[in-house]
Amino acid sequence: MKHRIGFNRLGRKASHRKAMLRNMVTSLFNYEKITTTKAKALEIRRIAEKMITRAKTDSVHNRRMVARYIWDKGIVNKLFTEIGPKNTGRNGGYCRILKIGNRNGDAAEMVVISLVESDNEAEGKAEKAAKKKKAKAPKAETEKKDEAKTVKADSEEKSEASEEAVKQESE
């Protein structure tokens, strides 16, 4: 029976597993999306979500706790300045795991693990898209009206020029 087994060993020694998970969590925060096996992704998600929860409140203690696991100072800074503040309104569920099929070599189930957009960011993108649509629509109508005015003006000028030419010929 598998009672009280807290994590998946992933078939590796402790030092190898720890180094691999550190590297994969660092890559997840760096690229915000990585492709890996399902078993590894589930372990990465456990670690990454705890770190994002710590990153929501920027303090020296939280930075030191995260820096114990992620050694790249740039990634730690990105976590506390960009990723953490984006997720302040979210109570967990910061990572998304999407299945992409089996690997050709050994038929391992492959997934893409990515950071979920915060609700505020998604709303902001939707608002920007709506503003672009509104901004494009009136411009197109005004451009059509301007073109119609120039066509009318050109046709009026031509008709006036032809009337003048007819008058001059008759004289």
mmCIF file of C-alpha atoms in Angstrom:
data_model
loop_
_atom_site.group_PDB
_atom_site.id
_atom_site.type_symbol
_atom_site.label_atom_id
_atom_site.label_comp_id
_atom_site.label_asym_id
_atom_site.label_seq_id
_atom_site.Cartn_x
_atom_site.Cartn_y
_atom_site.Cartn_z
ATOM 1 C CA MET A 1 0.000 0.000 0.000
ATOM 2 C CA LYS A 2 1.125 3.513 -0.758
ATOM 3 C CA HIS A 3 0.029 5.268 2.410
ATOM 4 C CA ARG A 4 1.762 8.519 3.362
ATOM 5 C CA ILE A 5 4.054 8.617 0.360
ATOM 6 C CA GLY A 6 4.505 12.338 -0.153
ATOM 7 C CA PHE A 7 6.020 12.602 -3.610
ATOM 8 C CA ASN A 8 6.932 10.727 -6.771
ATOM 9 C CA ARG A 9 10.574 9.604 -6.791
ATOM 10 C CA LEU A 10 10.630 9.649 -10.601
ATOM 11 C CA GLY A 11 13.108 6.757 -10.634
ATOM 12 C CA ARG A 12 16.035 8.939 -9.588
ATOM 13 C CA LYS A 13 18.323 9.393 -6.618
ATOM 14 C CA ALA A 14 17.501 12.279 -4.285
ATOM 15 C CA SER A 15 20.272 14.581 -5.530
ATOM 16 C CA HIS A 16 19.428 13.971 -9.204
ATOM 17 C CA ARG A 17 15.697 14.472 -8.598
ATOM 18 C CA LYS A 18 16.269 17.681 -6.628
ATOM 19 C CA ALA A 19 18.552 19.160 -9.297
ATOM 20 C CA MET A 20 16.167 18.188 -12.109
ATOM 21 C CA LEU A 21 13.137 19.720 -10.394
ATOM 22 C CA ARG A 22 15.077 22.908 -9.609
ATOM 23 C CA ASN A 23 16.061 23.265 -13.238
ATOM 24 C CA MET A 24 12.557 22.578 -14.509
ATOM 25 C CA VAL A 25 10.882 25.025 -12.099
ATOM 26 C CA THR A 26 13.452 27.678 -13.052
ATOM 27 C CA SER A 27 12.701 27.042 -16.745
ATOM 28 C CA LEU A 28 8.961 27.247 -16.091
ATOM 29 C CA PHE A 29 9.311 30.678 -14.503
ATOM 30 C CA ASN A 30 11.730 31.802 -17.208
ATOM 31 C CA TYR A 31 9.775 30.674 -20.287
ATOM 32 C CA GLU A 32 6.309 30.465 -18.643
ATOM 33 C CA LYS A 33 5.638 27.238 -20.602
ATOM 34 C CA ILE A 34 7.575 23.955 -20.880
ATOM 35 C CA THR A 35 6.944 20.497 -22.351
ATOM 36 C CA THR A 36 7.643 17.463 -20.170
ATOM 37 C CA THR A 37 6.161 14.159 -19.027
ATOM 38 C CA LYS A 38 3.002 14.045 -16.943
ATOM 39 C CA ALA A 39 4.711 12.674 -13.819
ATOM 40 C CA LYS A 40 7.365 15.405 -13.836
ATOM 41 C CA ALA A 41 4.770 18.106 -14.524
ATOM 42 C CA LEU A 42 2.713 17.085 -11.512
ATOM 43 C CA GLU A 43 5.779 17.381 -9.268
ATOM 44 C CA ILE A 44 6.802 20.706 -10.847
ATOM 45 C CA ARG A 45 3.316 22.105 -10.294
ATOM 46 C CA ARG A 46 3.446 21.340 -6.539
ATOM 47 C CA ILE A 47 6.683 23.276 -6.150
ATOM 48 C CA ALA A 48 5.840 26.145 -8.522
ATOM 49 C CA GLU A 49 2.472 26.906 -6.951
ATOM 50 C CA LYS A 50 3.991 27.129 -3.476
ATOM 51 C CA MET A 51 6.603 29.557 -4.788
ATOM 52 C CA ILE A 52 4.042 31.741 -6.563
ATOM 53 C CA THR A 53 2.025 31.879 -3.341
ATOM 54 C CA ARG A 54 5.139 33.141 -1.534
ATOM 55 C CA ALA A 55 5.854 35.614 -4.358
ATOM 56 C CA LYS A 56 2.476 37.302 -3.914
ATOM 57 C CA THR A 57 3.852 39.058 -0.810
ATOM 58 C CA ASP A 58 7.312 40.487 -1.382
ATOM 59 C CA SER A 59 9.350 40.218 1.811
ATOM 60 C CA VAL A 60 12.933 39.367 2.648
ATOM 61 C CA HIS A 61 11.879 36.092 4.269
ATOM 62 C CA ASN A 62 9.850 34.980 1.238
ATOM 63 C CA ARG A 63 12.664 35.914 -1.143
ATOM 64 C CA ARG A 64 15.146 33.881 0.903
ATOM 65 C CA MET A 65 12.833 30.871 1.047
ATOM 66 C CA VAL A 66 12.394 30.922 -2.746
ATOM 67 C CA ALA A 67 16.096 31.599 -3.335
ATOM 68 C CA ARG A 68 16.905 28.386 -1.453
ATOM 69 C CA TYR A 69 15.312 26.493 -4.316
ATOM 70 C CA ILE A 70 15.910 28.789 -7.329
ATOM 71 C CA TRP A 71 19.491 29.901 -7.566
ATOM 72 C CA ASP A 72 19.126 32.287 -10.517
ATOM 73 C CA LYS A 73 18.664 35.761 -9.028
ATOM 74 C CA GLY A 74 17.085 37.104 -12.215
ATOM 75 C CA ILE A 75 14.365 34.469 -12.125
ATOM 76 C CA VAL A 76 13.706 35.120 -8.428
ATOM 77 C CA ASN A 77 13.361 38.816 -9.215
ATOM 78 C CA LYS A 78 10.996 38.064 -12.122
ATOM 79 C CA LEU A 79 8.932 35.835 -9.840
ATOM 80 C CA PHE A 80 8.494 38.581 -7.238
ATOM 81 C CA THR A 81 8.083 41.544 -9.616
ATOM 82 C CA GLU A 82 6.007 40.088 -12.474
ATOM 83 C CA ILE A 83 4.512 36.653 -11.783
ATOM 84 C CA GLY A 84 3.544 37.118 -8.121
ATOM 85 C CA PRO A 85 1.746 40.477 -8.491
ATOM 86 C CA LYS A 86 -0.208 39.171 -11.518
ATOM 87 C CA ASN A 87 -1.733 36.455 -9.342
ATOM 88 C CA THR A 88 -2.695 38.453 -6.255
ATOM 89 C CA GLY A 89 -6.409 37.948 -6.915
ATOM 90 C CA ARG A 90 -6.078 34.190 -7.492
ATOM 91 C CA ASN A 91 -6.139 31.661 -4.639
ATOM 92 C CA GLY A 92 -4.124 28.849 -6.182
ATOM 93 C CA GLY A 93 -4.262 27.116 -9.541
ATOM 94 C CA TYR A 94 -1.426 29.126 -11.046
ATOM 95 C CA CYS A 95 -0.275 26.349 -13.400
ATOM 96 C CA ARG A 96 -2.136 24.644 -16.236
ATOM 97 C CA ILE A 97 -1.294 21.154 -17.515
ATOM 98 C CA LEU A 98 -2.455 20.288 -21.043
ATOM 99 C CA LYS A 99 -1.992 16.815 -22.535
ATOM 100 C CA ILE A 100 -0.357 16.709 -25.965
ATOM 101 C CA GLY A 101 -0.133 12.966 -26.618
ATOM 102 C CA ASN A 102 2.484 10.271 -26.224
ATOM 103 C CA ARG A 103 6.194 10.486 -26.960
ATOM 104 C CA ASN A 104 7.311 8.448 -29.989
ATOM 105 C CA GLY A 105 10.274 6.693 -28.372
ATOM 106 C CA ASP A 106 8.782 5.230 -25.205
ATOM 107 C CA ALA A 107 5.094 6.222 -25.352
ATOM 108 C CA ALA A 108 5.405 8.399 -22.235
ATOM 109 C CA GLU A 109 2.445 10.734 -21.787
ATOM 110 C CA MET A 110 3.646 14.253 -22.683
ATOM 111 C CA VAL A 111 2.107 17.467 -21.388
ATOM 112 C CA VAL A 112 2.640 21.201 -21.603
ATOM 113 C CA ILE A 113 2.766 22.935 -18.228
ATOM 114 C CA SER A 114 2.253 26.679 -18.371
ATOM 115 C CA LEU A 115 1.514 29.554 -16.044
ATOM 116 C CA VAL A 116 -2.117 30.650 -16.093
ATOM 117 C CA GLU A 117 -2.890 34.278 -16.923
ATOM 118 C CA SER A 118 -4.339 36.177 -14.044
ATOM 119 C CA ASP A 119 -7.945 37.323 -14.323
ATOM 120 C CA ASN A 120 -6.865 40.960 -14.299
ATOM 121 C CA GLU A 121 -4.474 40.391 -17.178
ATOM 122 C CA ALA A 122 -7.092 38.481 -19.202
ATOM 123 C CA GLU A 123 -9.613 41.279 -18.642
ATOM 124 C CA GLY A 124 -7.010 43.832 -19.684
ATOM 125 C CA LYS A 125 -6.331 41.969 -22.931
ATOM 126 C CA ALA A 126 -10.057 41.697 -23.642
ATOM 127 C CA GLU A 127 -10.492 45.430 -23.030
ATOM 128 C CA LYS A 128 -7.564 46.250 -25.320
ATOM 129 C CA ALA A 129 -9.007 44.052 -28.061
ATOM 130 C CA ALA A 130 -12.405 45.714 -27.709
ATOM 131 C CA LYS A 131 -10.816 49.173 -27.869
ATOM 132 C CA LYS A 132 -8.899 48.187 -31.013
ATOM 133 C CA LYS A 133 -12.109 46.975 -32.666
ATOM 134 C CA LYS A 134 -13.908 50.187 -31.732
ATOM 135 C CA ALA A 135 -10.980 52.290 -32.891
ATOM 136 C CA LYS A 136 -10.700 50.465 -36.223
ATOM 137 C CA ALA A 137 -14.410 50.576 -37.057
ATOM 138 C CA PRO A 138 -14.869 54.380 -36.894
ATOM 139 C CA LYS A 139 -11.642 54.952 -38.799
ATOM 140 C CA ALA A 140 -12.846 52.718 -41.602
ATOM 141 C CA GLU A 141 -16.174 54.557 -41.766
ATOM 142 C CA THR A 142 -14.528 57.984 -41.738
ATOM 143 C CA GLU A 143 -12.083 56.877 -44.405
ATOM 144 C CA LYS A 144 -14.983 55.693 -46.578
ATOM 145 C CA LYS A 145 -16.767 59.002 -46.039
ATOM 146 C CA ASP A 146 -13.591 60.932 -46.889
ATOM 147 C CA GLU A 147 -13.135 58.865 -50.050
ATOM 148 C CA ALA A 148 -16.754 59.451 -51.012
ATOM 149 C CA LYS A 149 -16.320 63.209 -50.478
ATOM 150 C CA THR A 150 -13.178 63.291 -52.628
ATOM 151 C CA VAL A 151 -14.909 61.267 -55.356
ATOM 152 C CA LYS A 152 -17.873 63.692 -55.275
ATOM 153 C CA ALA A 153 -15.534 66.672 -55.354
ATOM 154 C CA ASP A 154 -13.605 65.188 -58.293
ATOM 155 C CA SER A 155 -16.802 64.446 -60.208
ATOM 156 C CA GLU A 156 -18.122 67.981 -59.523
ATOM 157 C CA GLU A 157 -14.857 69.490 -60.753
ATOM 158 C CA LYS A 158 -14.978 67.362 -63.891
ATOM 159 C CA SER A 159 -18.604 68.297 -64.539
ATOM 160 C CA GLU A 160 -17.812 72.001 -64.020
ATOM 161 C CA ALA A 161 -14.793 71.705 -66.327
ATOM 162 C CA SER A 162 -16.887 69.958 -68.994
ATOM 163 C CA GLU A 163 -19.624 72.645 -68.702
ATOM 164 C CA GLU A 164 -16.995 75.364 -69.138
ATOM 165 C CA ALA A 165 -15.560 73.569 -72.131
ATOM 166 C CA VAL A 166 -19.027 73.307 -73.703
ATOM 167 C CA LYS A 167 -19.605 77.048 -73.130
ATOM 168 C CA GLN A 168 -16.256 77.939 -74.695
ATOM 169 C CA GLU A 169 -16.928 75.769 -77.756
ATOM 170 C CA SER A 170 -20.354 77.294 -78.264
ATOM 171 C CA GLU A 171 -18.905 80.796 -78.226
#
